[in-house]
Coordinates of C-alpha atoms and ligand atoms in Angstrom, one line a residue:
X1 CA -74.7 100.5 -20.1
X2 CA -70.3 98.8 -20.2
X3 CA -69.6 96.7 -16.7
X4 CA -66.3 97.5 -14.7
X5 CA -66.6 94.6 -11.3
X6 CA -63.8 95.5 -8.9
X7 CA -62.2 92.9 -6.7
X8 CA -62.9 93.9 -3.4
X9 CA -61.4 92.2 -0.5
X10 CA -61.3 95.4 1.9
X11 CA -57.5 96.3 1.0
X12 CA -57.3 99.7 0.4
X13 CA -58.6 102.7 -1.3
X14 CA -60.9 101.1 -3.7
X15 CA -63.4 104.8 -3.7
X16 CA -60.7 106.7 -5.3
X17 CA -60.5 104.0 -8.4
X18 CA -64.4 103.9 -8.3
X19 CA -64.4 107.9 -9.0
X20 CA -61.2 107.4 -11.4
X21 CA -63.0 104.5 -13.5
X22 CA -66.2 107.9 -13.4
X23 CA -64.8 110.5 -14.0
X24 CA -63.4 108.1 -17.6
X25 CA -66.6 107.7 -18.8
X26 CA -69.8 108.8 -16.4
X27 CA -71.9 105.7 -17.9
X28 CA -70.1 103.2 -16.3
X29 CA -71.9 100.7 -13.8
X30 CA -69.6 99.7 -10.9
X31 CA -70.1 96.3 -9.6
X32 CA -68.1 95.2 -6.5
X33 CA -66.9 91.3 -6.4
X34 CA -66.0 90.7 -2.2
X35 CA -66.0 86.7 -2.5
X36 CA -66.6 83.5 -4.4
X37 CA -70.1 83.2 -5.0
X38 CA -70.4 86.9 -5.9
X39 CA -66.9 85.9 -8.5
X40 CA -69.9 82.7 -9.0
X41 CA -72.0 85.2 -9.8
X42 CA -71.3 87.8 -11.6
X43 CA -68.1 85.1 -14.1
X44 CA -70.0 85.3 -17.4
X45 CA -70.7 89.3 -17.6
X46 CA -67.4 89.9 -16.6
X47 CA -66.0 91.1 -19.2
X48 CA -63.3 94.0 -17.3
X49 CA -62.1 92.7 -13.8
X50 CA -60.0 95.2 -12.0
X51 CA -57.8 93.7 -9.4
X52 CA -56.7 96.2 -6.5
X53 CA -54.4 96.0 -3.8
X54 CA -53.1 97.5 -0.8
X55 CA -51.0 97.2 2.4
X56 CA -48.7 94.0 3.1
X57 CA -48.7 90.4 0.8
X58 CA -49.8 87.8 3.6
X59 CA -52.7 89.8 4.3
X60 CA -54.3 89.9 1.1
X61 CA -52.7 86.7 -0.6
X62 CA -55.1 85.4 3.1
X63 CA -57.8 87.8 2.3
X64 CA -58.6 85.6 -1.0
X65 CA -57.3 82.7 0.1
X66 CA -60.8 82.7 2.7
X67 CA -62.8 84.7 -0.3
X68 CA -62.1 81.3 -2.0
X69 CA -61.1 84.0 -5.3
X70 CA -57.4 83.0 -6.2
X71 CA -58.7 79.9 -8.0
X72 CA -61.9 81.4 -10.1
X73 CA -59.3 84.7 -10.8
X74 CA -56.6 82.5 -12.1
X75 CA -59.4 80.8 -13.9
X76 CA -61.0 84.4 -14.9
X77 CA -57.0 85.1 -16.1
X78 CA -56.8 81.1 -18.3
X79 CA -60.1 82.3 -20.1
X80 CA -58.0 85.1 -21.3
X81 CA -60.5 88.0 -20.6
X82 CA -59.7 91.6 -19.7
X83 CA -57.3 91.9 -15.9
X84 CA -56.1 95.4 -14.6
X85 CA -54.5 94.9 -11.3
X86 CA -53.2 97.3 -9.3
X87 CA -50.1 97.4 -6.3
X88 CA -50.7 94.6 -4.2
X89 CA -53.1 93.5 -6.5
X90 CA -49.6 93.1 -9.1
X91 CA -47.6 91.8 -6.3
X92 CA -50.1 88.9 -6.3
X93 CA -49.3 87.2 -9.4
X94 CA -45.7 87.0 -8.4
X95 CA -44.9 83.8 -6.2
X96 CA -43.7 85.1 -2.7
X97 CA -42.5 87.7 -0.4
X98 CA -40.1 88.6 2.1
X99 CA -42.6 90.4 3.5
X100 CA -44.8 87.6 4.5
X101 CA -41.8 84.7 4.1
X102 CA -42.2 81.5 2.3
X103 CA -45.3 80.1 2.8
X104 CA -47.8 82.1 2.1
X105 CA -47.8 81.7 -2.3
X106 CA -49.3 84.8 -4.4
X107 CA -51.0 83.5 -7.5
X108 CA -47.1 82.4 -9.1
X109 CA -48.8 83.7 -12.6
X110 CA -44.9 85.1 -12.5
X111 CA -42.2 82.5 -10.7
X112 CA -40.7 85.8 -10.0
X113 CA -40.8 86.9 -6.4
X114 CA -40.6 90.2 -4.2
X115 CA -38.5 91.3 -1.6
X116 CA -37.9 94.7 0.4
X117 CA -36.3 98.0 -1.0
X118 CA -32.4 97.8 0.6
X119 CA -31.9 101.0 2.3
X120 CA -28.6 100.6 2.3
X121 CA -28.4 101.0 -1.9
X122 CA -24.8 101.3 -2.1
X123 CA -25.5 104.9 -4.8
X124 CA -27.0 106.6 -0.6
X125 CA -24.4 104.3 1.7
X126 CA -21.3 107.0 -0.5
X127 CA -22.8 109.4 -0.3
X128 CA -23.7 109.1 3.8
X129 CA -27.3 108.3 3.7
X130 CA -30.0 106.0 3.2
X131 CA -32.4 105.1 0.7
X132 CA -35.8 105.7 2.5
X133 CA -38.3 102.6 2.2
X134 CA -40.9 102.8 1.5
X135 CA -40.4 103.8 -1.7
X136 CA -43.6 107.0 -1.8
X137 CA -43.8 109.5 -3.9
X138 CA -43.6 109.9 -8.6
X139 CA -41.3 107.7 -10.2
X140 CA -40.2 107.2 -14.5
X141 CA -40.2 104.0 -16.0
X142 CA -37.2 102.9 -17.0
X143 CA -37.0 100.8 -19.8
X144 CA -40.8 99.5 -21.5
X145 CA -39.8 96.4 -22.6
X146 CA -42.3 95.2 -25.7
X147 CA -42.1 91.3 -27.4
X148 CA -38.6 91.4 -26.0
X149 CA -37.2 95.1 -27.1
X150 CA -36.9 97.9 -25.1
X151 CA -39.3 99.9 -26.8
X152 CA -38.7 103.5 -25.2
X153 CA -40.3 105.3 -27.5
X154 CA -43.6 103.2 -27.0
X155 CA -46.3 102.7 -24.5
X156 CA -47.8 99.6 -22.9
X157 CA -51.4 100.7 -22.2
X158 CA -50.3 104.6 -22.2
X159 CA -47.5 103.3 -19.8
X160 CA -44.5 105.4 -20.8
X161 CA -41.2 106.7 -20.5
X162 CA -41.7 110.4 -20.5
X163 CA -44.0 110.2 -17.4
X164 CA -44.3 109.8 -13.7
X165 CA -46.4 107.8 -11.6
X166 CA -46.9 107.3 -7.6
X167 CA -45.2 104.2 -6.4
X168 CA -46.1 104.1 -2.6
X169 CA -45.1 100.4 -1.3
X170 CA -42.2 99.1 0.5
X171 CA -40.9 95.5 -1.6
X172 CA -40.5 94.8 -5.5
X173 CA -40.4 92.9 -8.0
X174 CA -36.5 93.8 -7.3
X175 CA -34.1 92.6 -10.7
X176 CA -31.8 90.8 -7.9
X177 CA -29.6 88.7 -9.9
X178 CA -29.0 87.8 -13.4
X179 CA -30.5 84.5 -12.3
X180 CA -33.8 87.4 -11.7
X181 CA -32.9 88.9 -15.3
X182 CA -32.8 86.1 -17.0
X183 CA -36.1 84.5 -15.7
X184 CA -38.0 88.6 -17.3
X185 CA -35.8 87.5 -20.2
X186 CA -37.7 84.0 -20.3
X187 CA -41.3 85.5 -19.6
X188 CA -40.7 88.3 -22.8
X189 CA -40.1 85.9 -24.9
X190 CA -43.0 83.8 -24.1
X191 CA -45.0 87.5 -24.4
X192 CA -44.9 89.6 -21.5
X193 CA -44.1 93.1 -21.8
X194 CA -42.4 95.2 -18.3
X195 CA -42.3 98.6 -17.7
X196 CA -39.1 98.4 -15.9
X197 CA -38.6 101.0 -13.0
X198 CA -35.8 102.5 -10.2
X199 CA -35.7 103.0 -7.5
X200 CA -32.0 104.6 -6.2
X201 CA -29.8 102.2 -7.7
X202 CA -32.6 98.8 -7.8
X203 CA -34.2 98.2 -10.8
X204 CA -37.9 96.6 -10.4
X205 CA -41.0 95.5 -12.4
X206 CA -43.1 98.3 -12.4
X207 CA -46.2 97.4 -15.2
X208 CA -46.6 94.2 -16.9
X209 CA -48.5 92.7 -19.7
X210 CA -49.5 89.9 -21.8
X211 CA -52.5 89.7 -24.1
X212 CA -55.2 91.2 -21.7
X213 CA -53.6 91.4 -18.7
X214 CA -52.3 94.3 -17.4
X215 CA -50.1 95.1 -13.7
X216 CA -49.0 98.0 -11.8
X217 CA -46.5 98.1 -9.3
X218 CA -48.3 101.9 -9.3
X219 CA -51.3 103.4 -8.5
X220 CA -53.2 105.0 -12.1
X221 CA -56.1 106.2 -9.5
X222 CA -53.9 107.9 -7.6
X223 CA -51.5 109.5 -11.1
X224 CA -53.0 112.6 -12.1
X225 CA -54.9 112.4 -15.7
X226 CA -51.3 110.1 -17.3
X227 CA -52.8 107.3 -14.2
X228 CA -56.6 107.8 -15.4
X229 CA -55.6 107.1 -18.9
X230 CA -53.6 104.3 -18.8
X231 CA -57.6 103.0 -17.3
X232 CA -59.2 104.0 -20.0
X233 CA -56.8 102.6 -22.2
X234 CA -57.7 98.9 -20.1
X235 CA -61.2 99.3 -20.5
X236 CA -61.4 100.7 -24.1
X237 CA -58.6 97.9 -25.1
X238 CA -55.9 100.3 -26.0
X239 CA -53.0 97.4 -26.0
X240 CA -50.4 100.5 -27.2
X241 CA -51.3 104.1 -27.9
X242 CA -49.6 107.0 -29.2
X243 CA -47.9 108.9 -26.0
X244 CA -49.7 112.0 -26.0
X245 CA -48.5 113.5 -23.0
X246 CA -44.8 114.7 -23.4
X247 CA -42.7 115.5 -20.3
X248 CA -39.6 115.3 -21.1
X249 CA -36.7 116.4 -18.9
X250 CA -35.8 119.8 -19.5
X251 CA -31.5 118.8 -20.4
X252 CA -29.4 119.2 -17.6
X253 CA -32.2 118.1 -15.0
X254 CA -30.5 116.7 -11.5
X255 CA -32.3 113.9 -10.9
X256 CA -32.5 113.0 -7.5
X257 CA -30.1 110.0 -6.0
X258 CA -33.8 108.0 -5.7
X259 CA -34.9 109.3 -8.6
X260 CA -38.0 110.6 -7.9
X261 CA -39.6 114.2 -8.1
X262 CA -38.9 116.9 -5.5
X263 CA -42.8 115.7 -4.1
X264 CA -44.6 119.4 -3.2
X265 CA -47.2 118.7 -0.9
X266 CA -50.2 121.4 -0.7
X267 CA -51.2 120.7 3.1
X268 CA -55.1 123.0 4.3
X269 CA -55.9 123.5 8.0
X270 CA -59.5 122.0 8.7
X271 CA -62.2 123.9 11.0
X272 CA -64.7 125.0 11.9
X273 CA -64.9 128.9 12.0
X274 CA -67.2 130.6 15.5
X275 CA -70.1 130.3 12.6
X276 CA -70.1 126.5 12.3
X277 CA -69.1 126.2 8.6
X278 CA -65.3 125.0 7.8
X279 CA -63.3 127.1 6.6
X280 CA -59.2 126.7 5.9
X281 CA -56.8 127.6 7.9
X282 CA -53.5 129.8 8.6
X283 CA -52.2 131.0 12.4
X284 CA -48.7 132.0 13.2
X285 CA -46.8 129.6 15.5
X286 CA -50.7 127.1 15.5
X287 CA -52.7 130.3 16.9
X288 CA -55.0 130.2 13.7
X289 CA -57.3 133.9 15.5
X290 CA -57.5 137.2 13.3
X291 CA -55.0 139.2 16.0
X292 CA -58.1 142.3 14.6
X293 CA -60.8 140.1 16.5
X294 CA -60.3 137.1 17.4
X295 CA -62.2 135.1 14.8
X296 CA -60.7 131.9 13.1
X297 CA -58.6 132.8 9.9
X298 CA -60.8 132.0 7.3
X299 CA -59.0 131.6 4.1
X300 CA -61.7 129.5 1.7
X301 CA -63.4 126.3 1.6
X302 CA -61.9 123.1 1.8
X303 CA -62.7 121.4 -1.3
X304 CA -62.2 124.4 -3.7
X305 CA -59.1 125.3 -2.3
X306 CA -57.6 121.4 -2.6
X307 CA -59.3 121.1 -6.4
X308 CA -57.7 124.2 -7.1
X309 CA -53.8 122.8 -6.2
X310 CA -54.6 119.3 -7.0
X311 CA -54.9 122.0 -10.7
X312 CA -52.3 123.4 -10.1
X313 CA -50.0 121.2 -9.9
X314 CA -50.2 119.7 -6.3
X315 CA -48.2 115.9 -6.2
X316 CA -50.4 115.8 -2.8
X317 CA -53.0 116.7 -0.3
X318 CA -53.5 117.1 3.2
X319 CA -56.6 117.7 4.9
X320 CA -55.7 118.5 8.7
X321 CA -58.8 119.0 10.9
X322 CA -57.2 121.2 13.6
X323 CA -59.9 120.8 16.7
X324 CA -60.3 117.3 16.2
X325 CA -59.6 116.3 19.6
X326 CA -63.0 118.0 20.4
X327 CA -64.6 116.6 17.6
X328 CA -65.4 113.3 17.2
X329 CA -65.0 111.7 13.3
X330 CA -67.5 109.7 14.0
X331 CA -69.8 112.6 14.1
X332 CA -67.5 114.7 12.3
X333 CA -68.9 114.3 9.3
X334 CA -68.2 117.3 7.2
X335 CA -64.6 115.8 7.3
X336 CA -66.1 112.5 6.1
X337 CA -67.3 114.4 3.3
X338 CA -64.7 116.8 2.2
X339 CA -63.1 113.9 1.5
X340 CA -65.7 112.4 -0.6
X341 CA -65.9 115.2 -2.4
X342 CA -62.9 116.2 -3.0
X343 CA -61.8 112.3 -4.3
X344 CA -63.8 112.5 -6.7
X345 CA -61.8 115.3 -8.4
X346 CA -58.4 114.9 -7.6
X347 CA -56.7 111.8 -8.2
X348 CA -53.4 112.4 -6.2
X349 CA -52.8 110.6 -3.1
X350 CA -55.4 111.8 0.0
X351 CA -54.0 111.9 3.1
X352 CA -56.4 113.0 6.2
X353 CA -55.7 114.0 9.9
X354 CA -57.4 114.9 12.9
X355 CA -58.4 112.8 15.5
X356 CA -57.5 108.9 14.6
X357 CA -57.6 107.4 17.5
X358 CA -59.2 105.3 19.9
X359 CA -62.4 106.7 20.9
X360 CA -65.5 106.2 22.8
X361 CA -69.0 106.9 20.3
X362 CA -71.1 110.1 22.2
X363 CA -73.9 108.1 21.1
X364 CA -73.2 104.8 21.9
X365 CA -70.9 104.8 24.9
X366 CA -68.8 102.5 22.8
X367 CA -65.4 102.3 22.3
X368 CA -64.6 103.0 18.6
X369 CA -60.6 102.4 17.5
X370 CA -58.5 103.8 15.6
X371 CA -58.3 101.6 12.8
X372 CA -61.9 101.8 12.5
X373 CA -61.8 105.4 12.2
X374 CA -59.0 105.4 9.7
X375 CA -61.3 103.1 6.9
X376 CA -63.7 105.7 7.8
X377 CA -61.7 108.4 6.1
X378 CA -60.1 105.4 3.7
X379 CA -63.4 104.2 2.4
X380 CA -64.5 108.2 1.9
X381 CA -61.5 108.5 -0.7
X382 CA -58.2 108.9 2.0
X383 CA -55.3 107.0 1.0
X384 CA -52.7 107.9 4.2
X385 CA -53.8 108.9 8.2
X386 CA -51.9 110.9 9.9
X387 CA -51.6 110.6 13.0
X388 CA -50.7 114.0 15.8
X389 CA -51.4 113.7 20.0
X390 CA -52.1 109.9 19.8
X391 CA -48.5 109.0 18.3
X392 CA -47.1 111.1 21.3
X393 CA -49.5 108.9 24.3
X394 CA -48.1 105.9 21.8
X395 CA -44.4 106.7 22.2
X396 CA -43.8 108.0 25.8
X397 CA -45.8 104.4 26.3
X398 CA -43.2 102.4 24.3
X399 CA -40.7 104.3 25.7
X400 CA -42.6 103.2 29.5
X401 CA -42.2 100.2 28.1
X402 CA -39.1 99.2 27.6
X403 CA -39.7 100.1 23.7
X404 CA -41.9 97.7 23.1
X405 CA -44.9 98.6 21.2
X406 CA -48.4 96.6 23.2
X407 CA -49.4 95.8 19.8
X408 CA -53.4 97.6 20.5
X409 CA -51.7 101.5 19.4
X410 CA -53.2 103.0 16.5
X411 CA -50.5 102.8 14.6
X412 CA -49.6 99.4 15.2
X413 CA -53.6 98.5 14.9
X414 CA -53.6 100.3 11.1
X415 CA -50.4 99.9 9.7
X416 CA -51.3 96.0 10.1
X417 CA -54.4 96.7 8.3
X418 CA -52.8 98.7 5.6
X419 CA -50.2 98.6 5.8
X420 CA -47.2 101.2 6.8
X421 CA -47.3 103.0 4.0
X422 CA -51.0 104.4 5.3
X423 CA -49.5 105.6 8.8
X424 CA -47.6 108.6 8.5
X425 CA -46.7 110.7 12.3
X426 CA -47.6 114.4 12.2
X427 CA -44.9 116.0 14.6
X428 CA -45.9 119.2 16.2
X429 CA -42.0 119.9 17.9
X430 CA -41.4 123.7 20.0
X431 CA -37.8 124.1 20.3
X432 CA -35.9 123.8 23.5
X433 CA -33.0 125.4 24.8
X434 CA -30.0 124.2 27.3
X435 CA -27.2 125.8 28.6
X436 CA -26.1 121.7 29.9
X437 CA -27.2 118.3 27.5
X438 CA -27.0 116.7 30.9
X439 CA -30.3 118.6 31.5
X440 CA -32.4 116.3 29.6
X441 CA -31.8 112.6 28.3
X442 CA -33.4 113.7 25.0
X443 CA -30.9 113.8 22.5
X444 CA -29.8 117.3 21.6
X445 CA -28.9 119.8 18.8
X446 CA -25.5 121.5 19.2
X447 CA -26.5 125.2 17.8
X448 CA -22.8 125.7 15.6
X449 CA -23.7 129.1 14.6
X450 CA -23.3 131.8 17.3
X451 CA -26.4 133.6 15.3
X452 CA -28.8 130.9 16.4
X453 CA -28.0 130.4 19.8
X454 CA -30.5 130.7 22.5
X455 CA -32.1 134.2 24.4
X456 CA -29.3 133.4 26.6
X457 CA -26.8 132.8 25.2
X458 CA -27.8 128.7 25.5
X459 CA -25.7 126.8 23.0
X460 CA -27.6 123.5 23.4
X461 CA -31.2 122.4 21.6
X462 CA -33.5 120.1 21.2
X463 CA -37.1 119.9 20.2
X464 CA -39.9 118.9 22.9
X465 CA -42.9 117.2 21.2
X466 CA -46.7 118.8 22.1
X467 CA -50.3 117.2 21.9
X468 CA -53.8 119.0 21.1
X469 CA -52.2 121.1 18.4
X470 CA -49.6 122.7 20.8
X471 CA -51.1 122.7 23.6
X472 CA -50.0 120.4 25.7
X473 CA -45.5 120.2 26.0
X474 CA -44.0 116.5 26.4
X475 CA -40.7 115.8 27.5
X476 CA -40.0 113.4 24.7
X477 CA -37.7 114.3 21.9
X478 CA -39.4 115.2 18.4
X479 CA -36.1 112.1 17.5
X480 CA -37.6 109.7 20.2
X481 CA -40.8 109.9 18.9
X482 CA -39.7 109.4 15.0
X483 CA -38.1 106.2 16.5
X484 CA -40.8 104.9 18.6
X485 CA -43.1 105.5 15.4
X486 CA -40.8 104.5 13.2
X487 CA -40.5 100.9 14.9
X488 CA -44.3 100.1 15.0
X489 CA -45.2 101.2 11.9
X490 CA -45.8 104.3 10.9
X491 CA -44.2 104.4 7.1
X492 CA -43.8 108.5 7.0
X493 CA -42.9 111.7 9.0
X494 CA -45.3 114.9 8.6
X495 CA -42.8 117.7 10.0
X496 CA -43.5 120.4 11.3
X497 CA -41.9 123.0 13.2
X498 CA -44.4 125.6 15.9
X499 CA -41.1 127.7 16.4
X500 CA -41.6 129.0 11.9
X501 CA -44.8 127.1 11.7
X502 CA -46.3 130.9 9.2
X503 CA -43.1 132.5 9.4
X504 CA -42.4 132.6 5.6
X505 CA -38.6 132.5 7.0
X506 CA -38.2 129.3 5.1
X507 CA -37.8 125.6 6.4
X508 CA -36.2 124.8 9.6
X509 CA -33.0 122.9 8.5
X510 CA -31.7 122.8 11.7
X511 CA -34.9 119.9 13.0
X512 CA -35.2 118.4 10.2
X513 CA -31.4 117.1 9.1
X514 CA -31.8 116.0 13.4
X515 CA -34.5 113.2 12.5
X516 CA -34.0 113.1 8.8
X517 CA -30.8 111.6 9.1
X518 CA -31.6 109.6 11.7
X519 CA -34.6 107.1 10.6
X520 CA -35.1 105.3 7.0
X521 CA -39.1 105.8 6.4
X522 CA -39.7 109.1 4.1
X523 CA -39.4 112.8 5.9
X524 CA -41.9 115.8 4.9
X525 CA -40.5 119.3 5.3
X526 CA -43.1 121.7 6.4
X527 CA -43.9 125.3 8.0
X528 CA -42.4 127.9 7.4
X529 CA -42.2 127.9 3.3
X530 CA -42.7 131.6 2.3
X531 CA -41.2 131.9 -1.2
X532 CA -40.3 128.4 -3.9
X533 CA -36.2 129.1 -3.2
X534 CA -37.8 128.1 0.3
X535 CA -38.4 124.2 -1.0
X536 CA -34.9 125.2 -3.4
X537 CA -33.4 126.1 -0.1
X538 CA -34.4 122.8 1.5
X539 CA -34.3 119.8 -1.4
X540 CA -31.1 121.2 -1.9
X541 CA -29.5 119.9 1.7
X542 CA -27.5 116.5 1.8
X543 CA -29.5 115.0 4.0
X544 CA -32.0 114.5 1.0
X545 CA -35.5 115.5 2.4
X546 CA -38.3 113.7 0.4
X547 CA -40.7 116.1 0.2
X548 CA -41.8 119.9 1.1
X549 CA -45.0 121.5 2.4
X550 CA -46.7 123.9 1.7
X551 CA -50.0 126.5 3.6
X552 CA -49.9 130.3 4.6
X553 CA -47.9 130.9 0.9
X554 CA -50.8 128.8 -1.2
X555 CA -53.5 130.0 0.3
X556 CA -52.7 134.3 0.7
X557 CA -52.2 133.1 -2.9
X558 CA -48.9 135.1 -3.5
X559 CA -47.5 131.3 -5.1
X560 CA -49.3 128.7 -6.8
X561 CA -47.2 125.3 -6.5
X562 CA -46.8 125.5 -10.1
X563 CA -45.2 128.8 -8.9
X564 CA -42.6 126.4 -6.9
X565 CA -42.0 123.8 -9.8
X566 CA -41.0 125.4 -12.2
X567 CA -38.6 127.7 -10.1
X568 CA -37.3 124.7 -8.9
X569 CA -37.2 123.3 -12.4
X570 CA -36.1 126.5 -14.3
X571 CA -33.8 128.5 -11.2
X572 CA -32.0 124.7 -10.3
X573 CA -32.9 122.6 -13.3
X574 CA -34.4 120.3 -10.5
X575 CA -36.7 117.8 -11.7
X576 CA -40.8 118.3 -10.8
X577 CA -43.9 116.2 -12.3
X578 CA -45.4 119.7 -13.7
X579 CA -48.9 120.4 -13.9
X580 CA -50.7 118.6 -16.2
X581 CA -51.7 120.2 -19.6
X582 CA -53.9 117.6 -21.1
X583 CA -57.0 116.6 -21.8
X584 CA -58.4 113.2 -21.0
Ligands
LIG1 O1 -53.9 115.4 17.5 O2 -53.4 113.9 15.5 O3 -55.4 115.4 16.2 O4 -54.4 116.0 15.3 C1 -54.6 117.2 15.1 C2 -53.5 117.9 13.5 O5 -53.3 119.0 13.8 C3 -51.4 117.5 14.3 O6 -51.6 117.5 12.7 C4 -51.5 118.8 14.0 O7 -51.0 118.8 13.5 C5 -52.5 119.8 13.2 N1 -52.4 121.0 14.1 C6 -53.3 120.7 15.4 N2 -53.9 122.3 15.8 C7 -53.1 123.0 14.4 C8 -52.7 125.1 14.8 O8 -52.4 125.4 13.5 N3 -53.6 125.5 15.2 N4 -51.5 122.5 12.6 C9 -52.2 122.5 13.6 C10 -50.3 122.4 11.8 C11 -49.3 122.3 10.6 C12 -48.9 121.6 9.3 C13 -49.3 123.2 8.6 C14 -47.6 123.8 8.4 C15 -46.9 125.1 7.4 N5 -50.4 122.8 10.6 O9 -49.6 121.7 8.1 O10 -49.6 123.3 7.7 O11 -47.2 123.9 9.4 O12 -47.4 126.1 7.3 P1 -46.9 127.1 6.7 O13 -46.0 126.4 5.2 O14 -47.7 128.6 6.1 O15 -46.2 127.3 8.0 P2 -54.8 114.7 16.0

């Protein structure tokens, strides 16, 4: 039986990595190494070591040092045995990161530093917009440099310029200046290979390799079959395999400014029906009961549907436990089960929402902090958690507190521990028309098109946020909510619109524009998608939306995810990641 060892300093979604290895070959035996004594115990048997990490560089390095692992990992690498670093695992091979200051030192294998992506990237600023940070989504590799030569027809462990890989990070080995470029050249002449990525106009180190070491900034375990193949090549010691899965861009394809392909997300609203079964449902304006008999609309089983959408090429799957505010997820194990099972067959990012907040365990009466609940979901296989109702309460407190956080909220604690890329806020806004902007302290939108005026000819509106699945309306604007949550550490915004939900009439461009042009983190358009053209419409907007989500149109089988992508590709020459037609 072949052994794989994984360094586990409780940073990130190791469940998905284990699932990926077992998918490659179910005969692998996986052992986790948590500390020095375990490293020493297993040292002689380690042949393939995987070194994954997500979140904060400083937190990760501290954990390595506290557990006295750094020295052993360095010695292991020096001995020439095989190791694969992933995301912050790769970053820890660098010297220091802007994220954690000059006092925190990585393993320093490379005398290179990590910097934050610049939101004021010139090519964005020229268009009057900012680049979203974190860099989240599917990006390609610009150059493969082997033995100091650009060899874009070749691959490093399967990493190549033809495919797209899933990235999620704010900091990277950005090649900012000629000094860094020269250092990289010097490493190339010492046998280091590089895969160079590009986010906007910033070039960065997307992967490195030398002898038996390989490390990726992206997540191969979340990059579909092409990602799994990279892990497979590492495990099999295949350093320069042929590229077998070409995904060449069609002539004339229009790439995004960022380089990311248009990200299409399938969303599953999950709840128990009246028989107690967990079902995927979907409502109109959040009413999920059938008009005829008031039963909960049942559109299928969560794991089955999620797997179907993954196979259709979904770039990401979101599960929302829509009745979570009534059920504690500690007791509500079916949702954890859904995550666990889905993560065994789905190798793209999984987000879970519903009930992420501090709560009292009904059995013990003890407080269970939100970060612990998030941890349960991450351990089950989730990559991100989505916070809805609690985000509203947190934002209200932020403004009451003179625009300051308490340091204890779910958003702050989860992003501090797992990184802000792991924290999505799900916003459920409802439009409120007003005649005079002075009627509210929230920022308003002036409606330009008379067809869109309110029922009493109101020419202004703003979007009041709601909690508890639209049941409770708050006197807080969606924009104010998003600004507060971004300041507190949220990494992405899932922007619903109750007025448009289930309408099949297209996304709420007015609301999306207001939010997207005023925040720096990625925004996902949600609510209203009814056909592929609606995705084209939203991606065409000059406010540069980061991703678009569909629910009902996929559940009702009117279109597949691949239909949407093919439409975007064929009709408007948009760059998308098509469903994978390759064997592992
Ligand atoms: O408040 O943190 O416990 O999280 C609860 C989560 O459940 C929130 O993210 C909230 O948006 C969601 N939710 C609560 N009630 C409903 C409901 O529908 N009754 N669903 C609900 C919201 C939003 C989308 C939906 C799109 C696209 N669903 O994800 O799938 O609107 O639909 P469409 O493409 O068919 O138009 P908490």
